Amino acid sequence: MKMECVLCPRECGADREQGKLGFCGETAALRVSRAALHMWEEPCISGKEGSGTVFFTGCTLRCVYCQNHVIATGKVGKLISIERLAEIFLELQDAKANNINLVTPTHFVPQIIKALDLAKEKGLMLPVVYNTGGYENVETLRALEGYVDIYLPDFKYLDPVHAGRYSMAEDYPEVAKKALAEMVRQTGNPEFDRRGMMMRGVIVRHLLLPGCLHDAKKIVSYLHHAYGNRIYMSLLSQYTPLDSLDKKAFPELAVKVRHKNYERLVDYTIDLGVEQAFIQEGETAKESFIPPFTLEGV
C-alpha cells in the first residue's frame, strides 16, 4: 500500500516508506548528523551543562541563506535505527544534558515518537524540545502532544514575498501562525525550574535578515499582541552570509545585518512593552557559532 507523506505543509505525497525522497530530501530511513551537548541555545535551554541536541538530516524548507545548509541539503547524515535514536537520547541524559533538543525533526516525527517511547521505558526523564523552522502542519504537531514539552520555532516572515523568494514557501506566514497557535495550546504558559531552566513553554525565534527590518517589526508586533507573556521571543542577530549563498541571485543577503538595525529592532520591541525576550550582544555573526557536523555522537 502506498504511503503518501503529508507530514509537512508541502504534502508532497512521496512514498518515503518505499525509499522515495520527499521534498525534505529524505526517505523514511532516519538520518542524523550530530548528537551532542550544545552551549549556544537560549540561556534557559542550554544552561551551564548544555542542551542535548540531535540534528536530523534534511529539511522541509529551502532557505537560500540556510545556516545549516550542509545537513539541510542532505550532504551529511548517518542512517540509524529507531532503537539507536532512543539510545542517543539516553546517552545525552547521561551526559547531563538539560533537555533533548530535536533540530529540524518534522519529516521524522513518527520515528521520533517511537524512539521517545522506547527511551522513556528505559528511564528518559528530560524535557523534550522541538526545534523547528516554524513551517509545520497542525496535524503533525497534534501527534506530538504529550511528547514535546518546549517548542522552539522560528517565525521567519510575515511578508509572503520574502517567504517565497527566500524559502520557497509563500504560504509560510499563515502556516506559521496556525502552527504557533497549536504549540501554545499544547504547552500553556512558560514554566521554569529553580535553576531557571525552561521545563515547558514556547520560545519564538526571529533571525533578522539584511533589509528585512520592517518585516521583523511586524513579526514582533504580531507575536506580542497575539500572545503577550504566554511566550518568550528570541531576537537573533547572528545572520552570516555563507559560501553556499548564491550572491549573484541574492545580493541583498550577501552582507551581515547592520548592528544599528538590530538595535532598532530591540528598541522597537522594548517600546512595544515586550517583557519576555532574549537578545544577543557582542559579535554573533560568525561561522564559529555553527556547530561542526561530523557525525559526533551518532
PDB file of C-alpha atoms in Angstrom:
ATOM      1  CA  MET A   1       0.000   0.000   0.000  1.00  0.00           C
ATOM      2  CA  LYS A   2       1.352   3.390  -0.953  1.00  0.00           C
ATOM      3  CA  MET A   3       2.026   5.718   1.998  1.00  0.00           C
ATOM      4  CA  GLU A   4       1.857   9.321   0.848  1.00  0.00           C
ATOM      5  CA  CYS A   5       3.813  11.693   3.073  1.00  0.00           C
ATOM      6  CA  VAL A   6       1.849  14.678   4.361  1.00  0.00           C
ATOM      7  CA  LEU A   7       3.890  15.359   7.495  1.00  0.00           C
ATOM      8  CA  CYS A   8       4.848  18.901   6.471  1.00  0.00           C
ATOM      9  CA  PRO A   9       2.881  21.662   4.703  1.00  0.00           C
ATOM     10  CA  ARG A  10       4.443  20.678   1.366  1.00  0.00           C
ATOM     11  CA  GLU A  11       2.330  17.494   1.458  1.00  0.00           C
ATOM     12  CA  CYS A  12       4.499  16.166  -1.363  1.00  0.00           C
ATOM     13  CA  GLY A  13       2.893  12.723  -1.271  1.00  0.00           C
ATOM     14  CA  ALA A  14       6.177  10.834  -1.653  1.00  0.00           C
ATOM     15  CA  ASP A  15       6.114   7.184  -0.582  1.00  0.00           C
ATOM     16  CA  ARG A  16       9.091   7.610   1.730  1.00  0.00           C
ATOM     17  CA  GLU A  17       8.489   4.204   3.340  1.00  0.00           C
ATOM     18  CA  GLN A  18       9.379   2.658  -0.020  1.00  0.00           C
ATOM     19  CA  GLY A  19      12.573   4.674  -0.388  1.00  0.00           C
ATOM     20  CA  LYS A  20      11.221   7.641  -2.349  1.00  0.00           C
ATOM     21  CA  LEU A  21      12.633  11.056  -1.477  1.00  0.00           C
ATOM     22  CA  GLY A  22      10.232  13.619  -0.096  1.00  0.00           C
ATOM     23  CA  PHE A  23      10.525  17.370  -0.577  1.00  0.00           C
ATOM     24  CA  CYS A  24      12.675  17.219   2.556  1.00  0.00           C
ATOM     25  CA  GLY A  25      15.248  15.216   0.592  1.00  0.00           C
ATOM     26  CA  GLU A  26      14.875  12.162   2.829  1.00  0.00           C
ATOM     27  CA  THR A  27      13.251   8.743   2.771  1.00  0.00           C
ATOM     28  CA  ALA A  28      11.646   7.329   5.927  1.00  0.00           C
ATOM     29  CA  ALA A  29      15.056   5.978   6.981  1.00  0.00           C
ATOM     30  CA  LEU A  30      16.333   8.039   9.921  1.00  0.00           C
ATOM     31  CA  ARG A  31      19.427  10.123   9.251  1.00  0.00           C
ATOM     32  CA  VAL A  32      21.186  12.109  11.966  1.00  0.00           C
ATOM     33  CA  SER A  33      24.210  14.369  11.529  1.00  0.00           C
ATOM     34  CA  ARG A  34      25.120  15.269  15.111  1.00  0.00           C
ATOM     35  CA  ALA A  35      24.107  14.408  18.674  1.00  0.00           C
ATOM     36  CA  ALA A  36      25.961  16.370  21.323  1.00  0.00           C
ATOM     37  CA  LEU A  37      25.750  18.945  24.080  1.00  0.00           C
ATOM     38  CA  HIS A  38      25.158  22.395  22.616  1.00  0.00           C
ATOM     39  CA  MET A  39      26.002  25.540  24.586  1.00  0.00           C
ATOM     40  CA  TRP A  40      24.673  28.212  22.235  1.00  0.00           C
ATOM     41  CA  GLU A  41      20.928  27.992  22.628  1.00  0.00           C
ATOM     42  CA  GLU A  42      18.965  30.448  24.769  1.00  0.00           C
ATOM     43  CA  PRO A  43      20.207  30.503  28.405  1.00  0.00           C
ATOM     44  CA  CYS A  44      17.125  28.698  29.722  1.00  0.00           C
ATOM     45  CA  ILE A  45      17.636  25.911  27.166  1.00  0.00           C
ATOM     46  CA  SER A  46      21.407  25.370  27.239  1.00  0.00           C
ATOM     47  CA  GLY A  47      22.209  26.423  30.802  1.00  0.00           C
ATOM     48  CA  LYS A  48      25.708  25.577  32.007  1.00  0.00           C
ATOM     49  CA  GLU A  49      25.560  21.904  31.096  1.00  0.00           C
ATOM     50  CA  GLY A  50      24.294  22.250  27.521  1.00  0.00           C
ATOM     51  CA  SER A  51      21.270  21.217  25.524  1.00  0.00           C
ATOM     52  CA  GLY A  52      21.190  17.656  24.213  1.00  0.00           C
ATOM     53  CA  THR A  53      20.840  18.484  20.533  1.00  0.00           C
ATOM     54  CA  VAL A  54      20.050  15.898  17.885  1.00  0.00           C
ATOM     55  CA  PHE A  55      20.383  17.329  14.373  1.00  0.00           C
ATOM     56  CA  PHE A  56      18.309  15.489  11.781  1.00  0.00           C
ATOM     57  CA  THR A  57      19.352  15.458   8.128  1.00  0.00           C
ATOM     58  CA  GLY A  58      17.048  17.082   5.567  1.00  0.00           C
ATOM     59  CA  CYS A  59      14.617  19.978   5.809  1.00  0.00           C
ATOM     60  CA  THR A  60      11.126  20.930   4.684  1.00  0.00           C
ATOM     61  CA  LEU A  61      12.154  24.492   3.844  1.00  0.00           C
ATOM     62  CA  ARG A  62      14.541  25.732   1.173  1.00  0.00           C
ATOM     63  CA  CYS A  63      16.059  28.815   2.766  1.00  0.00           C
ATOM     64  CA  VAL A  64      18.642  30.221   0.362  1.00  0.00           C
ATOM     65  CA  TYR A  65      20.642  31.583   3.302  1.00  0.00           C
ATOM     66  CA  CYS A  66      20.436  28.403   5.421  1.00  0.00           C
ATOM     67  CA  GLN A  67      22.965  28.442   8.244  1.00  0.00           C
ATOM     68  CA  ASN A  68      22.926  24.630   8.468  1.00  0.00           C
ATOM     69  CA  HIS A  69      22.884  24.010   4.709  1.00  0.00           C
ATOM     70  CA  VAL A  70      25.250  21.026   4.901  1.00  0.00           C
ATOM     71  CA  ILE A  71      22.679  18.933   6.738  1.00  0.00           C
ATOM     72  CA  ALA A  72      19.555  20.620   5.340  1.00  0.00           C
ATOM     73  CA  THR A  73      20.591  19.565   1.846  1.00  0.00           C
ATOM     74  CA  GLY A  74      21.469  16.040   2.933  1.00  0.00           C
ATOM     75  CA  LYS A  75      25.232  16.227   2.474  1.00  0.00           C
ATOM     76  CA  VAL A  76      25.950  14.892   5.982  1.00  0.00           C
ATOM     77  CA  GLY A  77      23.987  12.267   7.871  1.00  0.00           C
ATOM     78  CA  LYS A  78      24.234   8.702   9.163  1.00  0.00           C
ATOM     79  CA  LEU A  79      21.474   6.144   8.814  1.00  0.00           C
ATOM     80  CA  ILE A  80      20.377   4.902  12.242  1.00  0.00           C
ATOM     81  CA  SER A  81      17.582   2.771  13.659  1.00  0.00           C
ATOM     82  CA  ILE A  82      14.789   3.939  15.924  1.00  0.00           C
ATOM     83  CA  GLU A  83      16.418   1.879  18.679  1.00  0.00           C
ATOM     84  CA  ARG A  84      19.703   3.733  18.191  1.00  0.00           C
ATOM     85  CA  LEU A  85      17.901   7.079  18.366  1.00  0.00           C
ATOM     86  CA  ALA A  86      16.416   6.045  21.709  1.00  0.00           C
ATOM     87  CA  GLU A  87      19.930   5.142  22.905  1.00  0.00           C
ATOM     88  CA  ILE A  88      21.199   8.558  21.819  1.00  0.00           C
ATOM     89  CA  PHE A  89      18.518  10.256  23.918  1.00  0.00           C
ATOM     90  CA  LEU A  90      19.633   8.249  26.956  1.00  0.00           C
ATOM     91  CA  GLU A  91      23.312   8.929  26.275  1.00  0.00           C
ATOM     92  CA  LEU A  92      22.620  12.670  26.219  1.00  0.00           C
ATOM     93  CA  GLN A  93      20.762  12.340  29.508  1.00  0.00           C
ATOM     94  CA  ASP A  94      23.768  10.502  30.974  1.00  0.00           C
ATOM     95  CA  ALA A  95      25.968  13.382  29.731  1.00  0.00           C
ATOM     96  CA  LYS A  96      23.905  15.724  31.975  1.00  0.00           C
ATOM     97  CA  ALA A  97      22.062  17.482  29.144  1.00  0.00           C
ATOM     98  CA  ASN A  98      19.310  19.817  30.313  1.00  0.00           C
ATOM     99  CA  ASN A  99      16.902  18.527  27.678  1.00  0.00           C
ATOM    100  CA  ILE A 100      16.583  16.556  24.451  1.00  0.00           C
ATOM    101  CA  ASN A 101      16.622  19.094  21.621  1.00  0.00           C
ATOM    102  CA  LEU A 102      15.226  17.810  18.312  1.00  0.00           C
ATOM    103  CA  VAL A 103      16.546  20.022  15.493  1.00  0.00           C
ATOM    104  CA  THR A 104      14.662  20.074  12.128  1.00  0.00           C
ATOM    105  CA  PRO A 105      12.672  16.986  13.139  1.00  0.00           C
ATOM    106  CA  THR A 106       9.423  17.431  11.177  1.00  0.00           C
ATOM    107  CA  HIS A 107       9.978  14.812   8.485  1.00  0.00           C
ATOM    108  CA  PHE A 108      10.886  12.146  11.066  1.00  0.00           C
ATOM    109  CA  VAL A 109       8.104  12.723  13.614  1.00  0.00           C
ATOM    110  CA  PRO A 110       6.664   9.159  13.528  1.00  0.00           C
ATOM    111  CA  GLN A 111      10.102   7.647  14.119  1.00  0.00           C
ATOM    112  CA  ILE A 112      10.895  10.166  16.871  1.00  0.00           C
ATOM    113  CA  ILE A 113       7.686   9.315  18.731  1.00  0.00           C
ATOM    114  CA  LYS A 114       8.613   5.619  18.692  1.00  0.00           C
ATOM    115  CA  ALA A 115      12.148   6.416  19.883  1.00  0.00           C
ATOM    116  CA  LEU A 116      10.833   8.581  22.714  1.00  0.00           C
ATOM    117  CA  ASP A 117       8.508   5.784  23.818  1.00  0.00           C
ATOM    118  CA  LEU A 118      11.458   3.367  23.927  1.00  0.00           C
ATOM    119  CA  ALA A 119      13.702   5.831  25.748  1.00  0.00           C
ATOM    120  CA  LYS A 120      11.050   6.659  28.343  1.00  0.00           C
ATOM    121  CA  GLU A 121      10.612   2.949  29.066  1.00  0.00           C
ATOM    122  CA  LYS A 122      14.341   2.887  29.855  1.00  0.00           C
ATOM    123  CA  GLY A 123      14.373   5.967  32.081  1.00  0.00           C
ATOM    124  CA  LEU A 124      14.361   9.112  29.930  1.00  0.00           C
ATOM    125  CA  MET A 125      13.182  11.956  32.171  1.00  0.00           C
ATOM    126  CA  LEU A 126      14.357  15.107  30.373  1.00  0.00           C
ATOM    127  CA  PRO A 127      12.089  17.737  28.812  1.00  0.00           C
ATOM    128  CA  VAL A 128      11.859  17.426  25.027  1.00  0.00           C
ATOM    129  CA  VAL A 129      12.464  20.480  22.830  1.00  0.00           C
ATOM    130  CA  TYR A 130      11.045  20.657  19.296  1.00  0.00           C
ATOM    131  CA  ASN A 131      13.408  22.977  17.420  1.00  0.00           C
ATOM    132  CA  THR A 132      11.848  23.919  14.082  1.00  0.00           C
ATOM    133  CA  GLY A 133      11.737  26.443  11.275  1.00  0.00           C
ATOM    134  CA  GLY A 134       8.093  27.064  12.129  1.00  0.00           C
ATOM    135  CA  TYR A 135       6.715  25.582   8.898  1.00  0.00           C
ATOM    136  CA  GLU A 136       4.542  22.851  10.399  1.00  0.00           C
ATOM    137  CA  ASN A 137       1.296  21.013   9.765  1.00  0.00           C
ATOM    138  CA  VAL A 138      -1.044  21.322  12.728  1.00  0.00           C
ATOM    139  CA  GLU A 139      -1.993  17.642  12.334  1.00  0.00           C
ATOM    140  CA  THR A 140       1.641  16.602  12.763  1.00  0.00           C
ATOM    141  CA  LEU A 141       2.021  18.810  15.824  1.00  0.00           C
ATOM    142  CA  ARG A 142      -1.075  17.262  17.394  1.00  0.00           C
ATOM    143  CA  ALA A 143       0.592  13.856  17.175  1.00  0.00           C
ATOM    144  CA  LEU A 144       3.350  15.260  19.389  1.00  0.00           C
ATOM    145  CA  GLU A 145       1.069  16.332  22.235  1.00  0.00           C
ATOM    146  CA  GLY A 146       2.362  14.742  25.419  1.00  0.00           C
ATOM    147  CA  TYR A 147       5.796  14.161  23.872  1.00  0.00           C
ATOM    148  CA  VAL A 148       7.057  17.735  23.446  1.00  0.00           C
ATOM    149  CA  ASP A 149       7.481  19.990  26.478  1.00  0.00           C
ATOM    150  CA  ILE A 150       9.103  23.007  24.836  1.00  0.00           C
ATOM    151  CA  TYR A 151       8.547  24.337  21.341  1.00  0.00           C
ATOM    152  CA  LEU A 152      11.376  26.392  19.854  1.00  0.00           C
ATOM    153  CA  PRO A 153      10.077  27.566  16.458  1.00  0.00           C
ATOM    154  CA  ASP A 154      11.344  30.230  14.119  1.00  0.00           C
ATOM    155  CA  PHE A 155       8.929  32.839  12.873  1.00  0.00           C
ATOM    156  CA  LYS A 156      10.780  33.837   9.740  1.00  0.00           C
ATOM    157  CA  TYR A 157       8.390  36.022   7.750  1.00  0.00           C
ATOM    158  CA  LEU A 158       5.082  37.833   7.714  1.00  0.00           C
ATOM    159  CA  ASP A 159       5.796  39.039   4.189  1.00  0.00           C
ATOM    160  CA  PRO A 160       4.794  36.284   1.721  1.00  0.00           C
ATOM    161  CA  VAL A 161       7.076  37.810  -0.931  1.00  0.00           C
ATOM    162  CA  HIS A 162      10.110  37.284   1.303  1.00  0.00           C
ATOM    163  CA  ALA A 163       8.834  33.826   2.223  1.00  0.00           C
ATOM    164  CA  GLY A 164       8.535  32.813  -1.416  1.00  0.00           C
ATOM    165  CA  ARG A 165      11.808  34.346  -2.539  1.00  0.00           C
ATOM    166  CA  TYR A 166      13.966  33.142   0.329  1.00  0.00           C
ATOM    167  CA  SER A 167      12.331  29.856   1.413  1.00  0.00           C
ATOM    168  CA  MET A 168      10.137  28.680  -1.490  1.00  0.00           C
ATOM    169  CA  ALA A 169       7.100  28.943   0.801  1.00  0.00           C
ATOM    170  CA  GLU A 170       4.768  31.844   0.054  1.00  0.00           C
ATOM    171  CA  ASP A 171       2.266  30.340   2.479  1.00  0.00           C
ATOM    172  CA  TYR A 172       4.778  30.453   5.346  1.00  0.00           C
ATOM    173  CA  PRO A 173       3.136  33.357   7.260  1.00  0.00           C
ATOM    174  CA  GLU A 174      -0.288  31.757   7.546  1.00  0.00           C
ATOM    175  CA  VAL A 175       1.119  28.266   8.127  1.00  0.00           C
ATOM    176  CA  ALA A 176       3.420  29.538  10.892  1.00  0.00           C
ATOM    177  CA  LYS A 177       0.565  31.402  12.606  1.00  0.00           C
ATOM    178  CA  LYS A 178      -1.578  28.258  12.805  1.00  0.00           C
ATOM    179  CA  ALA A 179       1.357  26.115  13.910  1.00  0.00           C
ATOM    180  CA  LEU A 180       2.329  28.534  16.671  1.00  0.00           C
ATOM    181  CA  ALA A 181      -1.238  28.643  17.984  1.00  0.00           C
ATOM    182  CA  GLU A 182      -1.162  24.848  18.320  1.00  0.00           C
ATOM    183  CA  MET A 183       2.209  24.920  20.055  1.00  0.00           C
ATOM    184  CA  VAL A 184       0.994  27.431  22.645  1.00  0.00           C
ATOM    185  CA  ARG A 185      -2.219  25.464  23.155  1.00  0.00           C
ATOM    186  CA  GLN A 186      -0.217  22.346  23.973  1.00  0.00           C
ATOM    187  CA  THR A 187       2.318  23.841  26.359  1.00  0.00           C
ATOM    188  CA  GLY A 188       0.414  26.635  28.071  1.00  0.00           C
ATOM    189  CA  ASN A 189       2.292  29.344  29.935  1.00  0.00           C
ATOM    190  CA  PRO A 190       6.089  29.082  30.339  1.00  0.00           C
ATOM    191  CA  GLU A 191       7.355  27.085  33.330  1.00  0.00           C
ATOM    192  CA  PHE A 192      10.881  27.022  34.785  1.00  0.00           C
ATOM    193  CA  ASP A 193      12.678  25.007  37.420  1.00  0.00           C
ATOM    194  CA  ARG A 194      14.525  26.509  40.380  1.00  0.00           C
ATOM    195  CA  ARG A 195      17.675  26.902  38.246  1.00  0.00           C
ATOM    196  CA  GLY A 196      15.856  28.991  35.667  1.00  0.00           C
ATOM    197  CA  MET A 197      15.785  26.207  33.069  1.00  0.00           C
ATOM    198  CA  MET A 198      12.643  26.068  30.956  1.00  0.00           C
ATOM    199  CA  MET A 199      10.586  22.963  31.601  1.00  0.00           C
ATOM    200  CA  ARG A 200       7.568  23.841  29.496  1.00  0.00           C
ATOM    201  CA  GLY A 201       6.563  26.602  27.097  1.00  0.00           C
ATOM    202  CA  VAL A 202       7.289  28.265  23.772  1.00  0.00           C
ATOM    203  CA  ILE A 203      10.207  30.424  22.666  1.00  0.00           C
ATOM    204  CA  VAL A 204       9.752  32.012  19.242  1.00  0.00           C
ATOM    205  CA  ARG A 205      12.928  32.901  17.394  1.00  0.00           C
ATOM    206  CA  HIS A 206      13.346  35.514  14.706  1.00  0.00           C
ATOM    207  CA  LEU A 207      16.602  35.851  12.792  1.00  0.00           C
ATOM    208  CA  LEU A 208      16.908  39.392  11.465  1.00  0.00           C
ATOM    209  CA  LEU A 209      17.895  39.312   7.784  1.00  0.00           C
ATOM    210  CA  PRO A 210      19.558  42.147   5.861  1.00  0.00           C
ATOM    211  CA  GLY A 211      16.958  44.558   4.528  1.00  0.00           C
ATOM    212  CA  CYS A 212      14.107  42.931   6.451  1.00  0.00           C
ATOM    213  CA  LEU A 213      13.799  45.202   9.489  1.00  0.00           C
ATOM    214  CA  HIS A 214      10.266  46.305   8.557  1.00  0.00           C
ATOM    215  CA  ASP A 215       9.019  42.719   8.412  1.00  0.00           C
ATOM    216  CA  ALA A 216      10.852  41.895  11.648  1.00  0.00           C
ATOM    217  CA  LYS A 217       8.994  44.668  13.455  1.00  0.00           C
ATOM    218  CA  LYS A 218       5.695  43.380  12.095  1.00  0.00           C
ATOM    219  CA  ILE A 219       6.531  39.917  13.426  1.00  0.00           C
ATOM    220  CA  VAL A 220       7.401  41.209  16.895  1.00  0.00           C
ATOM    221  CA  SER A 221       4.183  43.235  16.956  1.00  0.00           C
ATOM    222  CA  TYR A 222       2.113  40.248  15.864  1.00  0.00           C
ATOM    223  CA  LEU A 223       3.646  37.944  18.462  1.00  0.00           C
ATOM    224  CA  HIS A 224       3.248  40.481  21.261  1.00  0.00           C
ATOM    225  CA  HIS A 225      -0.360  41.317  20.535  1.00  0.00           C
ATOM    226  CA  ALA A 226      -1.364  37.696  19.867  1.00  0.00           C
ATOM    227  CA  TYR A 227       0.408  36.038  22.801  1.00  0.00           C
ATOM    228  CA  GLY A 228       1.799  38.603  25.237  1.00  0.00           C
ATOM    229  CA  ASN A 229       3.548  36.865  28.126  1.00  0.00           C
ATOM    230  CA  ARG A 230       2.330  33.410  27.087  1.00  0.00           C
ATOM    231  CA  ILE A 231       5.522  33.075  25.023  1.00  0.00           C
ATOM    232  CA  TYR A 232       9.118  34.240  25.028  1.00  0.00           C
ATOM    233  CA  MET A 233      10.727  35.827  21.989  1.00  0.00           C
ATOM    234  CA  SER A 234      14.344  35.405  20.927  1.00  0.00           C
ATOM    235  CA  LEU A 235      15.699  38.060  18.583  1.00  0.00           C
ATOM    236  CA  LEU A 236      18.771  36.835  16.718  1.00  0.00           C
ATOM    237  CA  SER A 237      21.448  38.984  15.104  1.00  0.00           C
ATOM    238  CA  GLN A 238      23.748  36.140  14.053  1.00  0.00           C
ATOM    239  CA  TYR A 239      22.904  36.010  10.340  1.00  0.00           C
ATOM    240  CA  THR A 240      26.017  35.029   8.391  1.00  0.00           C
ATOM    241  CA  PRO A 241      26.238  35.025   4.563  1.00  0.00           C
ATOM    242  CA  LEU A 242      27.874  31.679   3.848  1.00  0.00           C
ATOM    243  CA  ASP A 243      29.619  30.443   0.719  1.00  0.00           C
ATOM    244  CA  SER A 244      26.525  28.372  -0.080  1.00  0.00           C
ATOM    245  CA  LEU A 245      24.524  31.552  -0.725  1.00  0.00           C
ATOM    246  CA  ASP A 246      24.099  32.454  -4.402  1.00  0.00           C
ATOM    247  CA  LYS A 247      25.335  36.016  -4.021  1.00  0.00           C
ATOM    248  CA  LYS A 248      24.515  36.940  -7.614  1.00  0.00           C
ATOM    249  CA  ALA A 249      20.908  35.870  -7.271  1.00  0.00           C
ATOM    250  CA  PHE A 250      20.511  37.295  -3.758  1.00  0.00           C
ATOM    251  CA  PRO A 251      22.947  40.222  -3.481  1.00  0.00           C
ATOM    252  CA  GLU A 252      20.858  41.796  -0.707  1.00  0.00           C
ATOM    253  CA  LEU A 253      21.666  38.822   1.536  1.00  0.00           C
ATOM    254  CA  ALA A 254      25.408  38.848   0.831  1.00  0.00           C
ATOM    255  CA  VAL A 255      26.093  41.197   3.760  1.00  0.00           C
ATOM    256  CA  LYS A 256      25.805  40.935   7.515  1.00  0.00           C
ATOM    257  CA  VAL A 257      22.993  42.673   9.379  1.00  0.00           C
ATOM    258  CA  ARG A 258      23.894  46.203  10.398  1.00  0.00           C
ATOM    259  CA  HIS A 259      24.229  46.433  14.151  1.00  0.00           C
ATOM    260  CA  LYS A 260      22.189  49.633  14.241  1.00  0.00           C
ATOM    261  CA  ASN A 261      19.298  47.835  12.543  1.00  0.00           C
ATOM    262  CA  TYR A 262      19.345  45.114  15.157  1.00  0.00           C
ATOM    263  CA  GLU A 263      19.392  47.800  17.861  1.00  0.00           C
ATOM    264  CA  ARG A 264      16.366  49.388  16.204  1.00  0.00           C
ATOM    265  CA  LEU A 265      14.527  46.082  16.372  1.00  0.00           C
ATOM    266  CA  VAL A 266      15.406  45.674  20.051  1.00  0.00           C
ATOM    267  CA  ASP A 267      14.337  49.254  20.830  1.00  0.00           C
ATOM    268  CA  TYR A 268      11.074  48.702  18.973  1.00  0.00           C
ATOM    269  CA  THR A 269      10.465  45.525  20.979  1.00  0.00           C
ATOM    270  CA  ILE A 270      11.054  47.335  24.277  1.00  0.00           C
ATOM    271  CA  ASP A 271       8.848  50.270  23.254  1.00  0.00           C
ATOM    272  CA  LEU A 272       6.013  47.843  22.461  1.00  0.00           C
ATOM    273  CA  GLY A 273       6.123  46.672  26.057  1.00  0.00           C
ATOM    274  CA  VAL A 274       7.535  43.198  25.445  1.00  0.00           C
ATOM    275  CA  GLU A 275       8.806  41.868  28.771  1.00  0.00           C
ATOM    276  CA  GLN A 276       9.896  38.342  27.855  1.00  0.00           C
ATOM    277  CA  ALA A 277      12.568  38.371  25.172  1.00  0.00           C
ATOM    278  CA  PHE A 278      16.135  37.214  24.670  1.00  0.00           C
ATOM    279  CA  ILE A 279      18.524  39.450  22.764  1.00  0.00           C
ATOM    280  CA  GLN A 280      22.076  38.928  21.561  1.00  0.00           C
ATOM    281  CA  GLU A 281      25.024  41.106  22.450  1.00  0.00           C
ATOM    282  CA  GLY A 282      28.514  41.229  21.033  1.00  0.00           C
ATOM    283  CA  GLU A 283      29.788  39.625  17.816  1.00  0.00           C
ATOM    284  CA  THR A 284      27.485  36.746  16.937  1.00  0.00           C
ATOM    285  CA  ALA A 285      27.615  36.777  13.124  1.00  0.00           C
ATOM    286  CA  LYS A 286      30.394  34.226  12.931  1.00  0.00           C
ATOM    287  CA  GLU A 287      30.532  30.807  11.347  1.00  0.00           C
ATOM    288  CA  SER A 288      32.046  29.549  14.608  1.00  0.00           C
ATOM    289  CA  PHE A 289      28.548  29.663  16.112  1.00  0.00           C
ATOM    290  CA  ILE A 290      27.511  26.981  13.597  1.00  0.00           C
ATOM    291  CA  PRO A 291      28.344  23.545  15.052  1.00  0.00           C
ATOM    292  CA  PRO A 292      30.538  21.133  13.106  1.00  0.00           C
ATOM    293  CA  PHE A 293      28.533  18.345  11.502  1.00  0.00           C
ATOM    294  CA  THR A 294      30.948  15.448  11.838  1.00  0.00           C
ATOM    295  CA  LEU A 295      28.506  12.719  12.964  1.00  0.00           C
ATOM    296  CA  GLU A 296      29.572  13.282  16.553  1.00  0.00           C
ATOM    297  CA  GLY A 297      27.533  11.189  18.973  1.00  0.00           C
ATOM    298  CA  VAL A 298      25.685   9.334  16.201  1.00  0.00           C
TER     299      VAL A 298
END
